[in-house]
Amino acid sequence: MPGIIVVGTQWGDEGKGKAVDALGESVDYVVRYSGGNNAGHTVVVNDQKFIMHLLPAGVLSKTATTVIGNGVVIDLEVLYHELDGLATRGTVVDHPLISANAHIIAPYHQTLDKVTERFAGKKRIGTTGRGIGPTYSDKINRIGLRVADLLDADLLREKVAASLEQKNQLLVKLYNRREIEAEQIVEQLLGYAERIRPHVVDAARVLNDALDEGKVVLFEGAQAHHLDIDHGTYPYVTSSNPTAGGACTGTGVGPTRIDRVIGIAKAYTTRVGEGPFPTELFDADGERLRTEGGEYGATTGRPRRCGWFDAPVVEVAATVNGCTDIFLTKLDILSGWEKIPVCVGYDINGERSEVFPMTQSQLAIATPVYEYLPGWSEDISAARSFADLPVNCRDYVKRLEELIGCRISGIGVGPARDQVVLINDLV
Ligand code: IMP
């Protein structure tokens, strides 16, 4: 079962890092395929908390080779900061492989991200401010910088100058900012050239060869289905394709090589940044989920918006991503509620819908229809098998499974590596 994709089914922060970690040492390659350092995976190993933004969470596996695919946008400073940070804590990632075609986040992309958000005022997206959108815009506009360009100073100089031509006009004339000097950017980027050189590979070739040899390749999604530029709650989305299809375009591996797609769903729902969120809670219940779930952004520290589990949100994600399994995370956070509301559909202008709304206008007025499931009071953090869970908790899981239409194969019952209930093998 060599090609496995792990994908978020809500608005990110589902705890994908934990699910990846549960796949353990059986993985030979762990690959990121989209996004950049807007992500934030938290993994706890031996009571040490690791937060990674650019490197995949699977980097902590002692046996797997880390790969950054062409679909990723790379902030070189962050990349080396993370690698050095891991090394000082005893985890040396001596050979992350980096696609020659991955795009580079230059300092001007971050500047543009911040000024455009400020300029948008109330219409802002609530981006992470890491330069993600402007870097992907340049990629699509064919004025981006790629990793391989770092190895050719003349070409890099040419590309930076071309990219800045229009941006400087924008910065000075529209945003009232200072012009950015091309040569300064070039020097800064070239500072990383020698360090990155040995890591630059034809990642598509490496991964296809690995799959030919029967190696297990894990494609680790960042962000999530509903933040996808095509399938998410546009325009309140990120600028890439975190959905399963993105694993193919973002690495150069064909769809026939994918054997399994594991969707990660939190037992309730959270979102950071702006945008629609039908089950969002603005009361003490929301505050309780935030506090007990530690729902603060791993990247920006922003408090996450919290709400009840929204079944159509996960159902559409499971369908579009072709999920074979669901890994349900943070179920332990739901212990202690008398009744747990689960959204099973919406009321849209007096009409009942059981599926996620098709249009932005419908979504804006969709109010959730809840089913109230009986809660449980027991602490479930020591459960290691499905039978260890209290009956109401098992029923909660079974009802979600029914609503999502996909089997739940794993459950997270606490932050530590071993706090997992495995129902079906994930590899
Ligand atoms: P950007 O990716 O920084 O452009 O941000 C676009 C939207 O995606 C914002 O609402 C962010 O809060 C959200 N976002 C981006 N990355 C993540 C993530 O890893 N988890 C959750 N939300 C994210």
XYZ file of C-alpha atoms and ligand atoms in Angstrom:
450
model
C 0.000 0.000 0.000
C 2.673 2.507 -0.949
C 1.038 5.849 -1.874
C -0.882 7.447 0.998
C -2.295 10.963 1.168
C -3.220 12.615 4.443
C -5.597 15.535 3.961
C -7.490 17.894 6.273
C -11.278 17.765 5.863
C -12.271 21.002 7.615
C -10.494 24.400 7.750
C -7.085 23.184 8.870
C -5.621 22.491 12.277
C -7.347 19.109 12.466
C -4.274 17.592 14.062
C -2.834 16.118 10.886
C 0.567 15.957 12.546
C -0.736 13.507 15.090
C -2.292 11.254 12.458
C 0.920 11.315 10.436
C 2.828 10.446 13.538
C 0.504 7.481 14.119
C 1.598 6.048 10.769
C 4.934 5.659 12.491
C 8.075 4.102 11.211
C 6.419 2.261 8.353
C 6.750 5.322 6.121
C 9.834 5.622 3.874
C 9.188 9.049 2.367
C 7.202 11.917 3.802
C 6.316 14.599 1.299
C 4.770 18.031 1.472
C 2.925 18.976 -1.691
C 1.243 22.358 -1.221
C 1.272 25.544 0.817
C 4.221 26.928 2.710
C 4.974 28.122 6.188
C 1.366 29.179 6.670
C 0.915 25.664 8.084
C 1.605 24.666 11.644
C 1.876 21.077 12.778
C 2.259 20.357 16.447
C 3.696 16.997 17.426
C 4.520 15.920 20.958
C 7.343 13.385 21.309
C 8.589 12.350 24.765
C 6.919 15.399 26.312
C 8.739 17.683 23.886
C 6.489 19.859 21.759
C 7.592 20.394 18.152
C 5.868 22.952 15.939
C 6.757 22.799 12.265
C 5.542 25.289 9.692
C 7.268 24.282 6.510
C 8.751 20.861 7.114
C 6.216 18.037 7.182
C 5.327 16.677 10.611
C 6.687 13.315 9.454
C 10.173 14.817 9.539
C 10.374 13.508 13.104
C 10.307 9.924 11.865
C 13.781 8.481 12.191
C 13.463 6.342 9.103
C 11.647 8.489 6.557
C 13.248 10.762 3.973
C 11.685 14.210 3.867
C 10.720 15.679 0.507
C 9.401 19.134 -0.358
C 7.455 18.915 -3.601
C 7.119 21.387 -6.459
C 3.679 22.508 -5.229
C 5.163 24.014 -2.057
C 6.304 27.617 -1.665
C 9.475 27.916 0.376
C 10.676 30.647 2.691
C 14.366 29.772 2.873
C 14.915 31.520 6.167
C 12.117 29.492 7.746
C 13.379 26.261 6.191
C 16.828 26.637 7.718
C 15.495 27.965 10.985
C 13.381 24.808 11.339
C 16.172 22.452 10.345
C 18.595 24.148 12.743
C 15.965 24.199 15.496
C 15.400 20.455 15.155
C 19.143 19.814 15.154
C 19.646 21.663 18.436
C 16.985 19.402 19.960
C 18.673 16.266 18.730
C 16.788 15.573 15.491
C 19.086 15.986 12.548
C 17.328 15.997 9.186
C 20.457 15.633 7.145
C 18.920 15.336 3.745
C 15.592 16.938 3.048
C 15.072 16.621 -0.694
C 13.744 19.763 -2.321
C 12.118 19.923 -5.722
C 13.995 22.113 -8.186
C 10.594 23.419 -9.301
C 9.257 24.549 -5.910
C 8.726 28.288 -5.722
C 10.567 30.657 -3.415
C 8.877 33.151 -1.106
C 10.900 36.356 -1.421
C 10.716 39.138 1.176
C 8.627 41.244 -1.211
C 5.916 38.584 -1.208
C 5.518 38.987 2.537
C 5.437 42.760 2.204
C 2.720 42.515 -0.427
C 0.705 40.007 1.617
C 0.639 42.407 4.556
C -0.082 45.601 2.643
C -2.847 44.091 0.538
C -4.542 42.722 3.641
C -4.322 46.102 5.325
C -5.618 47.787 2.191
C -8.561 45.345 1.972
C -9.808 46.461 5.409
C -13.062 44.714 6.230
C -12.726 42.580 3.102
C -9.446 41.049 4.240
C -8.967 37.276 4.105
C -7.146 37.091 7.424
C -4.059 35.534 5.840
C -1.123 34.352 7.886
C 0.944 37.191 6.394
C 3.670 34.795 5.263
C 3.609 35.833 1.601
C 1.779 32.722 0.421
C -0.816 34.354 -1.868
C 1.606 36.732 -3.630
C 4.084 33.882 -4.233
C 1.423 31.701 -5.853
C 0.190 34.729 -7.835
C 3.678 35.123 -9.263
C 3.778 31.409 -10.056
C 0.525 31.630 -12.005
C 1.591 34.908 -13.637
C 4.817 33.190 -14.704
C 7.066 35.649 -12.901
C 7.934 33.436 -9.918
C 11.311 32.343 -8.608
C 12.048 28.636 -8.388
C 14.526 26.731 -6.269
C 16.647 25.882 -9.326
C 17.001 29.620 -10.057
C 19.114 29.944 -6.907
C 21.758 27.883 -8.659
C 22.023 30.321 -11.571
C 22.812 33.815 -10.280
C 22.316 35.557 -13.630
C 18.930 33.990 -14.209
C 17.889 34.788 -10.643
C 18.923 38.428 -11.076
C 16.873 38.654 -14.266
C 13.810 37.105 -12.652
C 13.894 39.215 -9.499
C 14.213 42.384 -11.586
C 11.266 41.341 -13.780
C 9.139 40.471 -10.802
C 9.890 43.733 -9.003
C 9.218 45.965 -11.967
C 5.458 45.927 -11.524
C 5.494 45.389 -7.760
C 7.523 48.503 -7.099
C 4.987 50.556 -9.011
C 2.264 49.079 -6.856
C 4.161 49.523 -3.615
C 5.090 53.138 -4.270
C 2.057 54.449 -6.116
C -0.777 52.500 -4.552
C 0.415 51.449 -1.130
C 2.656 54.414 -0.376
C 5.602 52.179 0.454
C 9.292 52.377 -0.337
C 10.633 50.755 -3.491
C 12.359 47.402 -3.001
C 15.834 47.097 -4.406
C 16.341 44.054 -6.616
C 20.023 43.549 -5.905
C 19.442 43.401 -2.154
C 16.904 40.607 -2.657
C 19.203 38.743 -5.025
C 22.080 38.875 -2.535
C 19.843 37.683 0.263
C 18.564 34.717 -1.776
C 21.996 33.818 -3.113
C 23.140 33.580 0.494
C 21.234 30.284 0.611
C 22.428 28.910 -2.722
C 25.360 26.826 -1.519
C 23.449 25.441 1.418
C 20.508 24.369 -0.684
C 22.496 22.993 -3.638
C 22.973 19.427 -2.328
C 19.273 19.171 -1.483
C 17.895 20.129 -4.883
C 16.504 17.143 -6.797
C 14.078 16.105 -9.484
C 11.572 15.181 -6.779
C 9.062 13.683 -9.208
C 11.686 11.204 -10.399
C 12.803 10.366 -6.859
C 9.237 9.682 -5.708
C 8.245 7.639 -8.745
C 11.389 5.529 -8.356
C 10.582 5.028 -4.684
C 7.053 3.896 -5.515
C 8.433 1.516 -8.150
C 10.562 -0.059 -5.424
C 7.493 -0.560 -3.245
C 8.464 2.095 -0.715
C 5.746 3.722 1.383
C 5.337 7.360 0.394
C 3.223 9.596 2.568
C 1.903 12.799 1.002
C 1.276 15.097 3.909
C -1.318 17.756 3.191
C -1.198 21.136 4.877
C -4.246 23.365 5.405
C -7.412 21.549 4.369
C -10.245 20.885 1.947
C -12.255 24.010 2.809
C -9.183 26.229 2.397
C -8.514 24.861 -1.100
C -8.400 27.530 -3.814
C -10.837 25.498 -5.966
C -12.947 23.537 -3.511
C -12.828 25.702 -0.402
C -14.955 28.571 0.827
C -13.608 30.947 -1.818
C -12.435 33.704 -1.507
C -11.657 32.884 2.143
C -9.118 30.248 1.231
C -5.417 29.778 0.776
C -3.828 30.050 -2.653
C -3.004 26.405 -3.347
C -4.633 22.982 -3.632
C -4.337 21.169 -0.313
C -6.917 18.625 -1.549
C -5.787 15.150 -2.566
C -5.443 16.057 -6.255
C -2.824 18.599 -5.203
C -0.627 15.723 -4.049
C -0.305 14.617 -7.681
C 0.264 18.024 -9.278
C 2.330 19.187 -6.310
C 4.831 16.318 -6.569
C 4.673 14.838 -10.052
C 3.186 11.511 -9.034
C 0.231 10.229 -11.044
C -3.176 9.461 -9.512
C -2.797 5.739 -10.249
C 0.024 5.625 -7.670
C -2.232 6.663 -4.809
C -3.646 3.772 -2.804
C -5.154 5.457 0.169
C -6.480 8.879 1.183
C -6.833 9.476 4.898
C -9.041 12.433 5.779
C -8.365 14.077 9.118
C -11.366 15.464 10.973
C -11.422 17.095 14.380
C -14.264 15.853 16.617
C -15.559 19.456 16.585
C -14.747 22.317 14.170
C -12.307 25.215 14.218
C -11.241 27.903 11.820
C -8.689 30.734 11.835
C -8.948 33.808 9.667
C -12.079 35.201 8.102
C -14.798 33.368 6.204
C -18.018 31.405 6.657
C -18.339 28.895 9.470
C -21.964 27.795 10.030
C -21.531 26.020 13.385
C -19.356 28.710 14.965
C -20.152 29.342 18.639
C -19.974 32.805 20.147
C -20.926 31.765 23.664
C -19.435 30.034 26.691
C -19.548 26.668 24.885
C -17.248 28.030 22.189
C -14.932 29.428 24.835
C -14.900 26.048 26.598
C -13.927 24.223 23.387
C -11.180 26.793 22.775
C -9.765 26.503 26.280
C -10.034 22.740 26.661
C -8.850 22.110 23.107
C -5.980 24.636 23.313
C -7.336 26.206 20.143
C -4.771 28.867 19.383
C -3.065 29.018 15.973
C 0.271 27.181 15.817
C 1.538 29.704 13.255
C 0.139 33.054 14.324
C -1.043 32.384 17.887
C -4.489 33.715 16.937
C -7.406 32.262 18.944
C -9.225 29.808 16.693
C -12.931 30.197 16.070
C -14.656 27.117 17.529
C -17.919 25.288 16.867
C -19.621 21.919 16.783
C -18.896 19.129 14.347
C -20.380 19.948 10.966
C -21.066 16.663 9.158
C -21.738 18.089 5.652
C -18.386 19.920 5.855
C -16.560 16.621 6.318
C -18.851 14.637 4.018
C -18.093 16.849 1.021
C -14.386 16.711 1.807
C -14.457 12.906 2.071
C -16.244 12.744 -1.272
C -14.114 15.210 -3.233
C -10.845 13.849 -1.855
C -11.891 10.248 -2.348
C -11.134 9.448 1.285
C -10.740 5.772 2.070
C -10.487 6.409 5.826
C -11.128 9.113 8.364
C -8.889 9.776 11.358
C -10.901 11.572 14.036
C -8.792 13.780 16.290
C -9.233 15.389 19.707
C -12.197 13.251 20.728
C -10.998 13.537 24.356
C -11.866 17.256 24.295
C -15.553 16.330 24.059
C -15.572 14.410 27.361
C -17.784 15.995 29.990
C -20.620 17.431 27.897
C -24.123 16.288 28.718
C -25.280 16.545 25.112
C -23.169 17.088 22.026
C -24.753 18.900 19.079
C -23.759 17.645 15.625
C -24.740 19.608 12.520
C -26.528 17.264 10.107
C -27.707 19.831 7.549
C -28.725 23.453 7.114
C -31.735 25.637 6.886
C -31.291 27.873 3.851
C -34.093 30.394 3.473
C -36.563 28.011 5.069
C -35.425 25.058 2.990
C -33.637 22.086 4.462
C -30.401 20.926 2.867
C -28.352 17.951 3.914
C -25.327 18.794 1.823
C -22.757 21.561 2.035
C -24.116 24.658 0.221
C -23.097 25.035 -3.414
C -22.769 28.827 -3.527
C -21.199 31.541 -1.410
C -24.598 33.248 -1.129
C -26.296 30.099 0.205
C -23.470 29.439 2.626
C -23.738 32.973 4.000
C -27.302 32.388 5.158
C -27.135 28.675 6.032
C -28.053 28.014 9.640
C -27.126 24.638 11.073
C -29.679 21.959 11.886
C -28.473 20.019 14.923
C -28.929 16.511 16.180
C -28.145 16.212 19.899
C -26.120 13.142 20.824
C -25.758 12.001 24.443
C -22.334 12.873 25.885
C -20.049 10.943 28.231
C -18.319 11.995 31.412
C -15.404 9.542 31.468
C -11.850 10.601 30.713
C -10.998 8.701 27.526
C -7.337 9.672 27.244
C -6.139 6.213 28.315
C -8.312 4.336 25.801
C -6.298 2.346 23.277
C -8.994 0.259 21.643
C -12.493 1.081 20.450
C -13.927 -1.165 23.179
C -12.185 0.981 25.833
C -14.403 3.936 24.907
C -17.666 4.569 26.805
C -20.766 3.491 24.912
C -21.998 7.052 24.204
C -18.592 7.940 22.863
C -18.615 4.916 20.565
C -22.087 5.909 19.402
C -20.874 9.447 18.694
C -18.110 8.008 16.483
C -20.507 5.629 14.728
C -23.005 8.408 14.037
C -20.275 10.627 12.551
C -19.148 7.725 10.396
C -22.680 7.323 9.095
C -23.060 11.033 8.355
C -19.671 11.350 6.654
C -20.132 8.171 4.643
C -16.588 6.972 5.227
C -15.145 4.595 7.812
C -13.371 6.067 10.830
C -10.135 4.126 11.163
C -8.305 6.002 13.884
C -9.145 8.257 16.807
C -6.915 10.689 18.701
C -7.595 10.700 22.439
C -4.796 13.002 23.629
C -1.761 14.921 22.397
C 0.914 12.279 23.054
C 2.195 9.988 20.345
C 0.621 6.837 21.786
C -2.790 8.363 22.600
C -4.482 6.751 19.644
C -7.305 4.267 19.185
C -6.637 2.371 15.982
C -9.668 0.659 14.463
C -8.173 -0.234 11.058
C -4.495 -0.236 10.117
C -3.523 3.002 8.398
C -0.629 1.663 6.315
P -2.761 32.295 3.661
O -2.597 30.838 3.387
O -1.709 32.829 4.611
O -2.878 33.111 2.421
O -4.153 32.489 4.445
C -5.410 32.275 3.812
C -6.392 31.674 4.800
O -6.021 30.329 5.103
C -6.474 32.387 6.149
O -7.798 32.312 6.614
C -5.568 31.556 7.045
O -5.916 31.695 8.407
C -5.874 30.171 6.513
N -4.776 29.213 6.728
C -3.633 29.112 6.027
N -2.888 28.095 6.488
C -3.573 27.530 7.472
C -3.332 26.379 8.314
O -2.330 25.684 8.223
N -4.299 26.108 9.229
C -5.441 26.844 9.316
N -5.714 27.897 8.557
C -4.788 28.236 7.638
